[in-house]
mmCIF file of C-alpha atoms and ligand atoms in Angstrom:
data_model
loop_
_atom_site.group_PDB
_atom_site.id
_atom_site.type_symbol
_atom_site.label_atom_id
_atom_site.label_comp_id
_atom_site.label_asym_id
_atom_site.label_seq_id
_atom_site.Cartn_x
_atom_site.Cartn_y
_atom_site.Cartn_z
ATOM 1 C CA MET A 1 0.000 0.000 0.000
ATOM 2 C CA SER A 2 1.178 3.522 -0.755
ATOM 3 C CA ALA A 3 1.581 5.673 2.341
ATOM 4 C CA ILE A 4 0.834 8.798 0.329
ATOM 5 C CA LYS A 5 -1.165 9.067 -2.844
ATOM 6 C CA LEU A 6 -2.125 12.172 -4.787
ATOM 7 C CA ASP A 7 -4.648 11.765 -7.571
ATOM 8 C CA ARG A 8 -4.995 14.546 -10.167
ATOM 9 C CA VAL A 9 -4.543 17.269 -7.580
ATOM 10 C CA VAL A 10 -5.033 20.853 -8.772
ATOM 11 C CA LYS A 11 -4.330 24.061 -6.847
ATOM 12 C CA SER A 12 -4.626 27.495 -8.452
ATOM 13 C CA TRP A 13 -3.832 30.972 -7.228
ATOM 14 C CA GLY A 14 -6.102 33.233 -9.251
ATOM 15 C CA SER A 15 -5.797 32.035 -12.824
ATOM 16 C CA ALA A 16 -2.344 30.465 -12.355
ATOM 17 C CA ARG A 17 -2.148 26.746 -11.660
ATOM 18 C CA ALA A 18 0.585 26.221 -9.057
ATOM 19 C CA VAL A 19 -0.147 22.480 -9.009
ATOM 20 C CA ASP A 20 -1.571 21.091 -12.217
ATOM 21 C CA GLU A 21 -3.068 17.596 -12.197
ATOM 22 C CA VAL A 22 -0.366 16.083 -10.008
ATOM 23 C CA THR A 23 -0.615 12.325 -9.514
ATOM 24 C CA LEU A 24 2.039 10.597 -7.428
ATOM 25 C CA GLU A 25 2.589 7.893 -4.837
ATOM 26 C CA ALA A 26 5.092 7.332 -2.044
ATOM 27 C CA GLU A 27 5.590 3.759 -0.898
ATOM 28 C CA GLU A 28 5.483 3.143 2.826
ATOM 29 C CA GLY A 29 8.963 3.506 4.337
ATOM 30 C CA SER A 30 10.416 5.194 1.257
ATOM 31 C CA LEU A 31 11.883 8.621 0.620
ATOM 32 C CA LEU A 32 10.252 10.531 -2.222
ATOM 33 C CA VAL A 33 11.937 13.735 -3.366
ATOM 34 C CA LEU A 34 9.994 16.546 -5.031
ATOM 35 C CA LEU A 35 12.605 18.224 -7.220
ATOM 36 C CA GLY A 36 12.396 21.197 -9.544
ATOM 37 C CA PRO A 37 13.309 24.845 -10.090
ATOM 38 C CA SER A 38 12.014 27.608 -7.841
ATOM 39 C CA GLY A 39 8.309 28.304 -8.368
ATOM 40 C CA CYS A 40 7.474 24.939 -9.973
ATOM 41 C CA GLY A 41 4.971 24.002 -7.237
ATOM 42 C CA LYS A 42 6.986 21.813 -4.831
ATOM 43 C CA SER A 43 6.054 23.604 -1.611
ATOM 44 C CA THR A 44 2.413 23.892 -2.632
ATOM 45 C CA THR A 45 2.325 20.148 -3.305
ATOM 46 C CA LEU A 46 3.854 19.467 0.106
ATOM 47 C CA ARG A 47 1.389 21.819 1.801
ATOM 48 C CA LEU A 48 -1.464 20.013 0.076
ATOM 49 C CA ILE A 49 -0.191 16.724 1.525
ATOM 50 C CA ALA A 50 0.091 18.357 4.960
ATOM 51 C CA GLY A 51 -3.399 19.830 4.778
ATOM 52 C CA LEU A 52 -2.143 23.411 5.001
ATOM 53 C CA GLU A 53 -3.774 24.037 1.617
ATOM 54 C CA GLN A 54 -6.994 22.645 0.166
ATOM 55 C CA PRO A 55 -6.922 21.408 -3.437
ATOM 56 C CA ASP A 56 -9.381 22.825 -5.983
ATOM 57 C CA SER A 57 -9.871 19.267 -7.206
ATOM 58 C CA GLY A 58 -8.310 15.839 -6.838
ATOM 59 C CA THR A 59 -7.755 13.659 -3.789
ATOM 60 C CA VAL A 60 -5.053 13.204 -1.163
ATOM 61 C CA MET A 61 -4.773 9.782 0.488
ATOM 62 C CA ILE A 62 -2.595 8.916 3.504
ATOM 63 C CA ASN A 63 -2.202 5.288 4.561
ATOM 64 C CA GLY A 64 -5.197 4.284 2.494
ATOM 65 C CA ALA A 65 -7.582 6.903 3.877
ATOM 66 C CA ASP A 66 -8.938 9.884 1.951
ATOM 67 C CA VAL A 67 -7.681 12.883 3.979
ATOM 68 C CA THR A 68 -8.480 15.560 1.391
ATOM 69 C CA HIS A 69 -10.828 17.359 3.764
ATOM 70 C CA LEU A 70 -9.066 16.644 7.056
ATOM 71 C CA THR A 71 -7.170 19.262 9.060
ATOM 72 C CA PRO A 72 -3.357 19.070 9.377
ATOM 73 C CA ALA A 73 -3.659 17.773 12.972
ATOM 74 C CA GLN A 74 -6.013 14.982 11.903
ATOM 75 C CA ARG A 75 -3.475 13.809 9.305
ATOM 76 C CA ARG A 76 -0.866 12.998 11.981
ATOM 77 C CA ILE A 77 2.207 13.888 9.994
ATOM 78 C CA ALA A 78 5.406 15.646 11.014
ATOM 79 C CA MET A 79 6.881 18.578 9.137
ATOM 80 C CA VAL A 80 10.199 20.395 8.934
ATOM 81 C CA PHE A 81 10.522 23.655 7.038
ATOM 82 C CA GLN A 82 13.455 25.635 5.692
ATOM 83 C CA SER A 83 12.869 28.325 8.292
ATOM 84 C CA TYR A 84 12.407 26.214 11.390
ATOM 85 C CA ALA A 85 11.494 28.343 14.397
ATOM 86 C CA LEU A 86 13.032 27.328 17.718
ATOM 87 C CA PHE A 87 11.996 28.980 20.956
ATOM 88 C CA PRO A 88 15.077 31.012 21.952
ATOM 89 C CA HIS A 89 14.303 31.016 25.674
ATOM 90 C CA LEU A 90 13.769 27.233 25.863
ATOM 91 C CA SER A 91 16.531 24.627 26.108
ATOM 92 C CA VAL A 92 17.181 22.080 23.379
ATOM 93 C CA ALA A 93 15.311 19.443 25.410
ATOM 94 C CA GLU A 94 12.294 21.712 25.949
ATOM 95 C CA ASN A 95 12.234 22.659 22.286
ATOM 96 C CA ILE A 96 12.200 19.019 21.247
ATOM 97 C CA ILE A 97 9.436 17.918 23.620
ATOM 98 C CA PHE A 98 7.324 21.058 23.156
ATOM 99 C CA GLY A 99 4.735 19.340 20.955
ATOM 100 C CA LEU A 100 4.397 16.397 23.341
ATOM 101 C CA ARG A 101 3.806 18.767 26.260
ATOM 102 C CA VAL A 102 1.104 20.579 24.284
ATOM 103 C CA ARG A 103 -0.569 17.249 23.571
ATOM 104 C CA GLY A 104 -0.467 16.304 27.258
ATOM 105 C CA VAL A 105 1.892 13.331 26.931
ATOM 106 C CA SER A 106 3.003 12.135 30.378
ATOM 107 C CA ARG A 107 6.338 13.190 31.815
ATOM 108 C CA ALA A 108 7.729 9.643 31.922
ATOM 109 C CA GLU A 109 6.844 9.051 28.297
ATOM 110 C CA ARG A 110 8.289 12.441 27.267
ATOM 111 C CA ASP A 111 11.580 11.653 29.000
ATOM 112 C CA ALA A 112 11.829 8.217 27.415
ATOM 113 C CA ARG A 113 11.134 9.546 23.940
ATOM 114 C CA LEU A 114 13.511 12.481 24.401
ATOM 115 C CA LYS A 115 16.357 10.153 25.303
ATOM 116 C CA ARG A 116 15.785 8.052 22.186
ATOM 117 C CA VAL A 117 15.470 11.026 19.861
ATOM 118 C CA ALA A 118 18.438 12.901 21.317
ATOM 119 C CA ASP A 119 20.646 9.901 20.579
ATOM 120 C CA ILE A 120 19.307 9.605 17.051
ATOM 121 C CA VAL A 121 19.939 13.237 16.151
ATOM 122 C CA GLY A 122 23.195 13.375 18.116
ATOM 123 C CA LEU A 123 22.157 16.033 20.626
ATOM 124 C CA ALA A 124 22.398 13.995 23.853
ATOM 125 C CA GLN A 125 25.269 16.154 25.143
ATOM 126 C CA LEU A 126 23.600 19.447 24.261
ATOM 127 C CA LEU A 127 20.125 19.118 25.763
ATOM 128 C CA ASP A 128 20.587 21.926 28.305
ATOM 129 C CA ARG A 129 21.842 24.489 25.818
ATOM 130 C CA LYS A 130 19.791 27.339 24.394
ATOM 131 C CA PRO A 131 19.436 27.635 20.596
ATOM 132 C CA SER A 132 21.773 30.660 20.564
ATOM 133 C CA GLN A 133 24.554 28.385 21.853
ATOM 134 C CA LEU A 134 24.228 25.992 18.912
ATOM 135 C CA SER A 135 25.638 25.939 15.389
ATOM 136 C CA GLY A 136 23.294 26.111 12.421
ATOM 137 C CA GLY A 137 23.504 22.385 11.876
ATOM 138 C CA GLN A 138 22.789 21.623 15.514
ATOM 139 C CA ARG A 139 19.735 23.894 15.423
ATOM 140 C CA GLN A 140 18.553 22.092 12.337
ATOM 141 C CA ARG A 141 18.863 18.830 14.236
ATOM 142 C CA VAL A 142 16.704 20.225 17.040
ATOM 143 C CA ALA A 143 13.997 20.948 14.462
ATOM 144 C CA LEU A 144 14.475 17.465 13.094
ATOM 145 C CA GLY A 145 14.278 15.944 16.586
ATOM 146 C CA ARG A 146 11.071 17.830 17.253
ATOM 147 C CA SER A 147 9.469 16.268 14.187
ATOM 148 C CA ILE A 148 10.820 12.787 14.888
ATOM 149 C CA ILE A 149 9.677 12.702 18.513
ATOM 150 C CA ALA A 150 6.089 12.959 17.308
ATOM 151 C CA GLU A 151 6.630 9.426 15.949
ATOM 152 C CA ALA A 152 4.538 10.220 12.933
ATOM 153 C CA ARG A 153 4.784 7.601 10.224
ATOM 154 C CA VAL A 154 4.885 10.288 7.578
ATOM 155 C CA CYS A 155 7.369 13.147 7.635
ATOM 156 C CA LEU A 156 7.397 16.088 5.224
ATOM 157 C CA MET A 157 10.469 18.266 4.734
ATOM 158 C CA ASP A 158 10.618 21.474 2.725
ATOM 159 C CA GLU A 159 14.206 22.429 1.813
ATOM 160 C CA PRO A 160 15.328 21.786 5.401
ATOM 161 C CA LEU A 161 19.029 22.169 4.609
ATOM 162 C CA SER A 162 19.144 25.246 2.417
ATOM 163 C CA ASN A 163 20.285 27.515 5.259
ATOM 164 C CA LEU A 164 23.355 25.403 5.943
ATOM 165 C CA ASP A 165 26.834 25.574 4.458
ATOM 166 C CA ALA A 166 27.936 22.963 1.924
ATOM 167 C CA LYS A 167 29.791 20.689 4.348
ATOM 168 C CA LEU A 168 26.935 20.574 6.852
ATOM 169 C CA ARG A 169 24.404 20.040 4.089
ATOM 170 C CA HIS A 170 26.370 17.027 2.996
ATOM 171 C CA GLU A 171 26.505 15.622 6.532
ATOM 172 C CA MET A 172 22.867 16.295 7.265
ATOM 173 C CA ARG A 173 21.511 14.752 4.109
ATOM 174 C CA THR A 174 23.340 11.554 4.974
ATOM 175 C CA GLU A 175 21.952 11.701 8.518
ATOM 176 C CA ILE A 176 18.393 12.371 7.438
ATOM 177 C CA ARG A 177 18.489 9.523 4.945
ATOM 178 C CA ALA A 178 19.951 7.113 7.519
ATOM 179 C CA LEU A 179 17.340 8.159 10.057
ATOM 180 C CA GLN A 180 14.474 7.790 7.624
ATOM 181 C CA GLN A 181 15.648 4.280 6.788
ATOM 182 C CA ARG A 182 16.305 3.284 10.402
ATOM 183 C CA LEU A 183 12.864 4.428 11.557
ATOM 184 C CA GLY A 184 11.119 3.216 8.423
ATOM 185 C CA MET A 185 9.460 6.612 7.997
ATOM 186 C CA THR A 186 7.714 7.591 4.811
ATOM 187 C CA MET A 187 9.269 10.893 3.825
ATOM 188 C CA VAL A 188 8.469 13.485 1.209
ATOM 189 C CA TYR A 189 11.442 15.772 0.828
ATOM 190 C CA VAL A 190 11.362 18.980 -1.208
ATOM 191 C CA THR A 191 14.507 20.411 -2.772
ATOM 192 C CA HIS A 192 15.660 22.367 -5.824
ATOM 193 C CA ASP A 193 19.089 20.752 -5.456
ATOM 194 C CA GLN A 194 19.499 17.812 -7.794
ATOM 195 C CA THR A 195 22.461 16.500 -5.794
ATOM 196 C CA GLU A 196 20.244 16.136 -2.711
ATOM 197 C CA ALA A 197 17.640 14.388 -4.832
ATOM 198 C CA MET A 198 20.143 12.023 -6.413
ATOM 199 C CA THR A 199 21.815 11.083 -3.137
ATOM 200 C CA MET A 200 18.751 10.744 -0.886
ATOM 201 C CA ALA A 201 15.770 9.608 -2.922
ATOM 202 C CA ASP A 202 14.266 6.217 -3.511
ATOM 203 C CA ARG A 203 12.199 7.951 -6.169
ATOM 204 C CA VAL A 204 12.309 11.445 -7.583
ATOM 205 C CA VAL A 205 9.354 13.471 -8.827
ATOM 206 C CA LEU A 206 10.726 16.155 -11.121
ATOM 207 C CA MET A 207 8.297 19.088 -11.415
ATOM 208 C CA ARG A 208 8.118 21.911 -13.935
ATOM 209 C CA ASP A 209 5.490 24.682 -14.043
ATOM 210 C CA GLY A 210 3.151 22.831 -11.677
ATOM 211 C CA ARG A 211 3.271 19.617 -13.662
ATOM 212 C CA ILE A 212 5.193 16.402 -13.253
ATOM 213 C CA GLU A 213 7.938 16.151 -15.830
ATOM 214 C CA GLN A 214 9.144 12.682 -14.848
ATOM 215 C CA ILE A 215 8.981 10.234 -11.950
ATOM 216 C CA GLY A 216 11.632 7.592 -11.438
ATOM 217 C CA THR A 217 14.596 6.401 -9.439
ATOM 218 C CA PRO A 218 17.636 8.697 -9.500
ATOM 219 C CA GLU A 219 19.285 6.191 -11.832
ATOM 220 C CA GLU A 220 16.348 6.260 -14.247
ATOM 221 C CA LEU A 221 16.243 10.039 -14.398
ATOM 222 C CA TYR A 222 19.983 10.227 -14.955
ATOM 223 C CA GLY A 223 20.296 7.323 -17.355
ATOM 224 C CA ARG A 224 17.072 7.639 -19.287
ATOM 225 C CA PRO A 225 15.698 11.171 -19.085
ATOM 226 C CA ALA A 226 12.244 11.318 -20.693
ATOM 227 C CA THR A 227 12.715 14.921 -21.806
ATOM 228 C CA ALA A 228 15.469 17.394 -22.571
ATOM 229 C CA PHE A 229 14.377 19.308 -19.445
ATOM 230 C CA THR A 230 15.070 16.282 -17.213
ATOM 231 C CA ALA A 231 18.327 15.673 -19.062
ATOM 232 C CA ARG A 232 19.525 19.191 -18.214
ATOM 233 C CA PHE A 233 18.151 19.264 -14.660
ATOM 234 C CA VAL A 234 19.555 15.965 -13.406
ATOM 235 C CA GLY A 235 23.311 15.480 -13.416
ATOM 236 C CA THR A 236 26.094 17.988 -12.926
ATOM 237 C CA PRO A 237 27.447 19.567 -14.998
ATOM 238 C CA PRO A 238 24.275 19.276 -17.075
ATOM 239 C CA MET A 239 23.958 17.119 -20.159
ATOM 240 C CA ASN A 240 25.147 18.797 -23.362
ATOM 241 C CA LEU A 241 22.384 19.330 -25.904
ATOM 242 C CA ILE A 242 23.653 19.927 -29.414
ATOM 243 C CA THR A 243 22.180 19.887 -32.883
ATOM 244 C CA ARG A 244 23.845 17.541 -35.343
ATOM 245 C CA GLY A 245 22.505 16.593 -38.769
ATOM 246 C CA GLY A 246 19.126 18.134 -37.985
ATOM 247 C CA LYS A 247 18.771 16.170 -34.745
ATOM 248 C CA LEU A 248 18.863 17.288 -31.132
ATOM 249 C CA ILE A 249 21.214 15.018 -29.265
ATOM 250 C CA GLY A 250 22.334 14.914 -25.667
ATOM 251 C CA ILE A 251 25.669 13.677 -24.333
ATOM 252 C CA ARG A 252 26.783 13.865 -20.748
ATOM 253 C CA PRO A 253 30.120 15.671 -20.142
ATOM 254 C CA GLU A 254 31.435 12.558 -18.371
ATOM 255 C CA HIS A 255 30.767 10.400 -21.429
ATOM 256 C CA ILE A 256 32.939 12.439 -23.798
ATOM 257 C CA ARG A 257 36.598 11.534 -24.305
ATOM 258 C CA MET A 258 39.426 13.463 -25.880
ATOM 259 C CA VAL A 259 41.041 11.274 -28.538
ATOM 260 C CA SER A 260 44.147 11.650 -30.681
ATOM 261 C CA GLN A 261 42.613 10.288 -33.885
ATOM 262 C CA ASP A 262 39.178 10.350 -35.462
ATOM 263 C CA GLY A 263 36.487 11.935 -33.314
ATOM 264 C CA HIS A 264 34.900 15.321 -33.888
ATOM 265 C CA PRO A 265 37.255 18.294 -34.234
ATOM 266 C CA ALA A 266 36.638 20.916 -31.539
ATOM 267 C CA ARG A 267 38.410 23.816 -29.852
ATOM 268 C CA VAL A 268 38.946 24.478 -26.148
ATOM 269 C CA THR A 269 37.292 27.676 -24.893
ATOM 270 C CA SER A 270 38.062 27.515 -21.171
ATOM 271 C CA VAL A 271 39.191 25.035 -18.524
ATOM 272 C CA GLU A 272 37.938 24.739 -14.951
ATOM 273 C CA HIS A 273 40.190 22.735 -12.620
ATOM 274 C CA LEU A 274 38.209 21.264 -9.730
ATOM 275 C CA GLY A 275 40.938 19.036 -8.273
ATOM 276 C CA ALA A 276 39.599 15.536 -8.736
ATOM 277 C CA ASP A 277 38.417 16.427 -12.218
ATOM 278 C CA SER A 278 38.348 19.250 -14.751
ATOM 279 C CA ILE A 279 35.486 20.706 -16.756
ATOM 280 C CA VAL A 280 36.647 21.717 -20.217
ATOM 281 C CA LEU A 281 34.374 24.018 -22.206
ATOM 282 C CA CYS A 282 34.827 23.439 -25.935
ATOM 283 C CA GLU A 283 33.260 24.541 -29.158
ATOM 284 C CA LEU A 284 32.021 21.903 -31.585
ATOM 285 C CA ASP A 285 30.497 23.040 -34.896
ATOM 286 C CA GLY A 286 29.948 26.462 -33.354
ATOM 287 C CA GLN A 287 28.106 25.014 -30.350
ATOM 288 C CA PRO A 288 29.302 24.973 -26.730
ATOM 289 C CA ILE A 289 30.002 21.529 -25.280
ATOM 290 C CA LEU A 290 31.307 20.574 -21.823
ATOM 291 C CA VAL A 291 33.754 17.716 -21.338
ATOM 292 C CA ARG A 292 34.616 16.264 -17.964
ATOM 293 C CA GLN A 293 38.121 14.879 -17.564
ATOM 294 C CA ASP A 294 39.585 13.042 -14.600
ATOM 295 C CA GLY A 295 42.357 14.880 -12.784
ATOM 296 C CA PHE A 296 44.092 18.059 -13.895
ATOM 297 C CA SER A 297 43.348 18.730 -17.573
ATOM 298 C CA LYS A 298 46.408 19.477 -19.672
ATOM 299 C CA THR A 299 44.439 21.390 -22.297
ATOM 300 C CA SER A 300 44.474 25.166 -22.623
ATOM 301 C CA PRO A 301 42.093 27.653 -24.215
ATOM 302 C CA GLY A 302 42.633 27.750 -27.985
ATOM 303 C CA ASP A 303 43.828 24.110 -28.268
ATOM 304 C CA GLY A 304 42.458 22.111 -31.186
ATOM 305 C CA ILE A 305 41.214 18.747 -29.912
ATOM 306 C CA ARG A 306 39.132 15.755 -31.001
ATOM 307 C CA LEU A 307 36.080 14.545 -29.111
ATOM 308 C CA ALA A 308 34.504 11.098 -29.177
ATOM 309 C CA TRP A 309 31.687 9.289 -27.400
ATOM 310 C CA LYS A 310 29.975 5.923 -27.661
ATOM 311 C CA ALA A 311 26.831 5.729 -29.739
ATOM 312 C CA GLY A 312 25.085 4.163 -26.735
ATOM 313 C CA ASP A 313 25.764 7.269 -24.649
ATOM 314 C CA GLU A 314 23.893 9.488 -27.102
ATOM 315 C CA HIS A 315 20.371 10.557 -26.122
ATOM 316 C CA GLN A 316 17.990 11.869 -28.760
ATOM 317 C CA PHE A 317 15.237 14.367 -28.144
ATOM 318 C CA SER A 318 12.572 15.926 -30.320
ATOM 319 C CA GLN A 319 13.605 19.405 -31.399
ATOM 320 C CA THR A 320 10.025 20.623 -31.081
ATOM 321 C CA THR A 321 8.685 18.975 -27.901
ATOM 322 C CA GLY A 322 11.939 18.019 -26.155
ATOM 323 C CA ASP A 323 10.556 14.499 -25.632
ATOM 324 C CA ARG A 324 12.948 11.611 -25.754
ATOM 325 C CA LEU A 325 13.100 9.838 -29.107
ATOM 326 C CA VAL A 326 14.065 6.234 -29.869
ATOM 327 C CA ALA A 327 12.592 4.757 -26.690
ATOM 328 C CA ALA A 328 8.899 4.091 -27.107
ATOM 329 C CA MET A 329 6.782 6.518 -25.095
ATOM 330 C CA SER A 330 4.910 3.559 -23.568
ATOM 331 C CA GLU A 331 8.181 2.475 -21.976
ATOM 332 C CA ILE A 332 8.674 5.912 -20.403
ATOM 333 C CA LYS A 333 5.090 6.013 -19.174
ATOM 334 C CA ALA A 334 5.598 2.617 -17.551
ATOM 335 C CA VAL A 335 8.590 3.977 -15.675
ATOM 336 C CA ALA A 336 6.744 7.179 -14.808
ATOM 337 C CA THR A 337 3.770 5.415 -13.246
ATOM 338 C CA GLY A 338 5.814 2.615 -11.707
HETATM 339 P P1 ADP B 1 8.359 26.025 -5.183
HETATM 340 O O1 ADP B 1 8.224 25.524 -3.784
HETATM 341 O O2 ADP B 1 8.594 24.947 -6.179
HETATM 342 O O3 ADP B 1 9.388 27.098 -5.307
HETATM 343 P P2 ADP B 1 5.670 27.056 -4.762
HETATM 344 O O4 ADP B 1 4.848 25.854 -4.576
HETATM 345 O O5 ADP B 1 6.056 27.810 -3.541
HETATM 346 O O6 ADP B 1 6.967 26.686 -5.626
HETATM 347 O O7 ADP B 1 4.915 28.059 -5.728
HETATM 348 C C1 ADP B 1 4.354 27.661 -6.956
HETATM 349 C C2 ADP B 1 3.682 28.871 -7.591
HETATM 350 O O8 ADP B 1 2.569 29.259 -6.808
HETATM 351 C C3 ADP B 1 4.589 30.086 -7.696
HETATM 352 O O9 ADP B 1 4.299 30.754 -8.899
HETATM 353 C C4 ADP B 1 4.176 30.907 -6.500
HETATM 354 O O10 ADP B 1 4.406 32.260 -6.730
HETATM 355 C C5 ADP B 1 2.695 30.603 -6.377
HETATM 356 N N1 ADP B 1 2.208 30.676 -4.987
HETATM 357 C C6 ADP B 1 2.603 29.902 -3.954
HETATM 358 N N2 ADP B 1 1.936 30.219 -2.822
HETATM 359 C C7 ADP B 1 1.096 31.231 -3.152
HETATM 360 C C8 ADP B 1 0.124 32.006 -2.424
HETATM 361 N N3 ADP B 1 -0.103 31.771 -1.126
HETATM 362 N N4 ADP B 1 -0.560 32.949 -3.103
HETATM 363 C C9 ADP B 1 -0.329 33.173 -4.416
HETATM 364 N N5 ADP B 1 0.563 32.484 -5.154
HETATM 365 C C10 ADP B 1 1.265 31.524 -4.543
HETATM 366 MG MG1 MG B 2 9.302 26.056 -2.042
#
């Protein structure tokens, strides 16, 4: 049974559809990521699941029950937002158990749950501190602990890591994923960051202008993008899209090699050394194309080079619709609906 199911959900603001016929499912105990550029409808979709917004049409199901017209409290789900508010005058422990106190949970039960949760989020040594005495990542963990202690089976997170620096973001996404798996929570996690989606998700729902562009595992979206939009959004640096012989083809920078013979003649425009690898911007038939090379690239701007890739690494898209060619659409639909 799916823990969360949205069926043709629509939500408009005035004449603009923020969420346009969205149908999706999250399996119990899985992590579903809603991914997409700013303004594509991720937060609105999450708020519809939470019950903070009412859909104009369509249904929202949680654990097999139609909750479309239930209040957020009746849905019994936990939520963490980008701007999590902690009470500055309360200790870490009091912040975490605040919701339990409001609900009248007994002291003994509160203490037992607090101990468990503090260990999970790694705050056992910091329970007496005030939020002002914590780092950003530690504060984020307090917010996380507060949602976990509710022991809701469904947890919704809206860009919970975007206020953190890169290193902490990396640590926290690993922790959240481990926690979700350990507790067997069903999680819907919103982000615009494709790296977070790729590293955390069981399945990714890529949204664009209120609609679902593609649903699949990270591997499916990366390896078999259904549209040119998905191809560019998933993977970094993005897939190259170039026109050759009247066709729109896509090749990932990591699938292009520099060769000494044969290949396509190109010229180096600029080189970015990242340490472990280098991103070389080239020009091929007057079109920009990125090439990823392991290690420190020995090429320099102005160099004439030759580029090659395997036929199997070429993706073809319609120049008019951007839809993937070659693969039958029925195959993509099968992946999209699981
Ligand atoms: P995302 O989270 O993907 O950035 P949102 O779901 O927040 O996108 O917003 C989707 C669209 O709906 C945007 O165009 C946004 O401006 C609009 N929108 C969101 N909330 C409201 C609101 N309360 N009133 C009017 N428009 C809104
Ligand atoms: Mg948002």
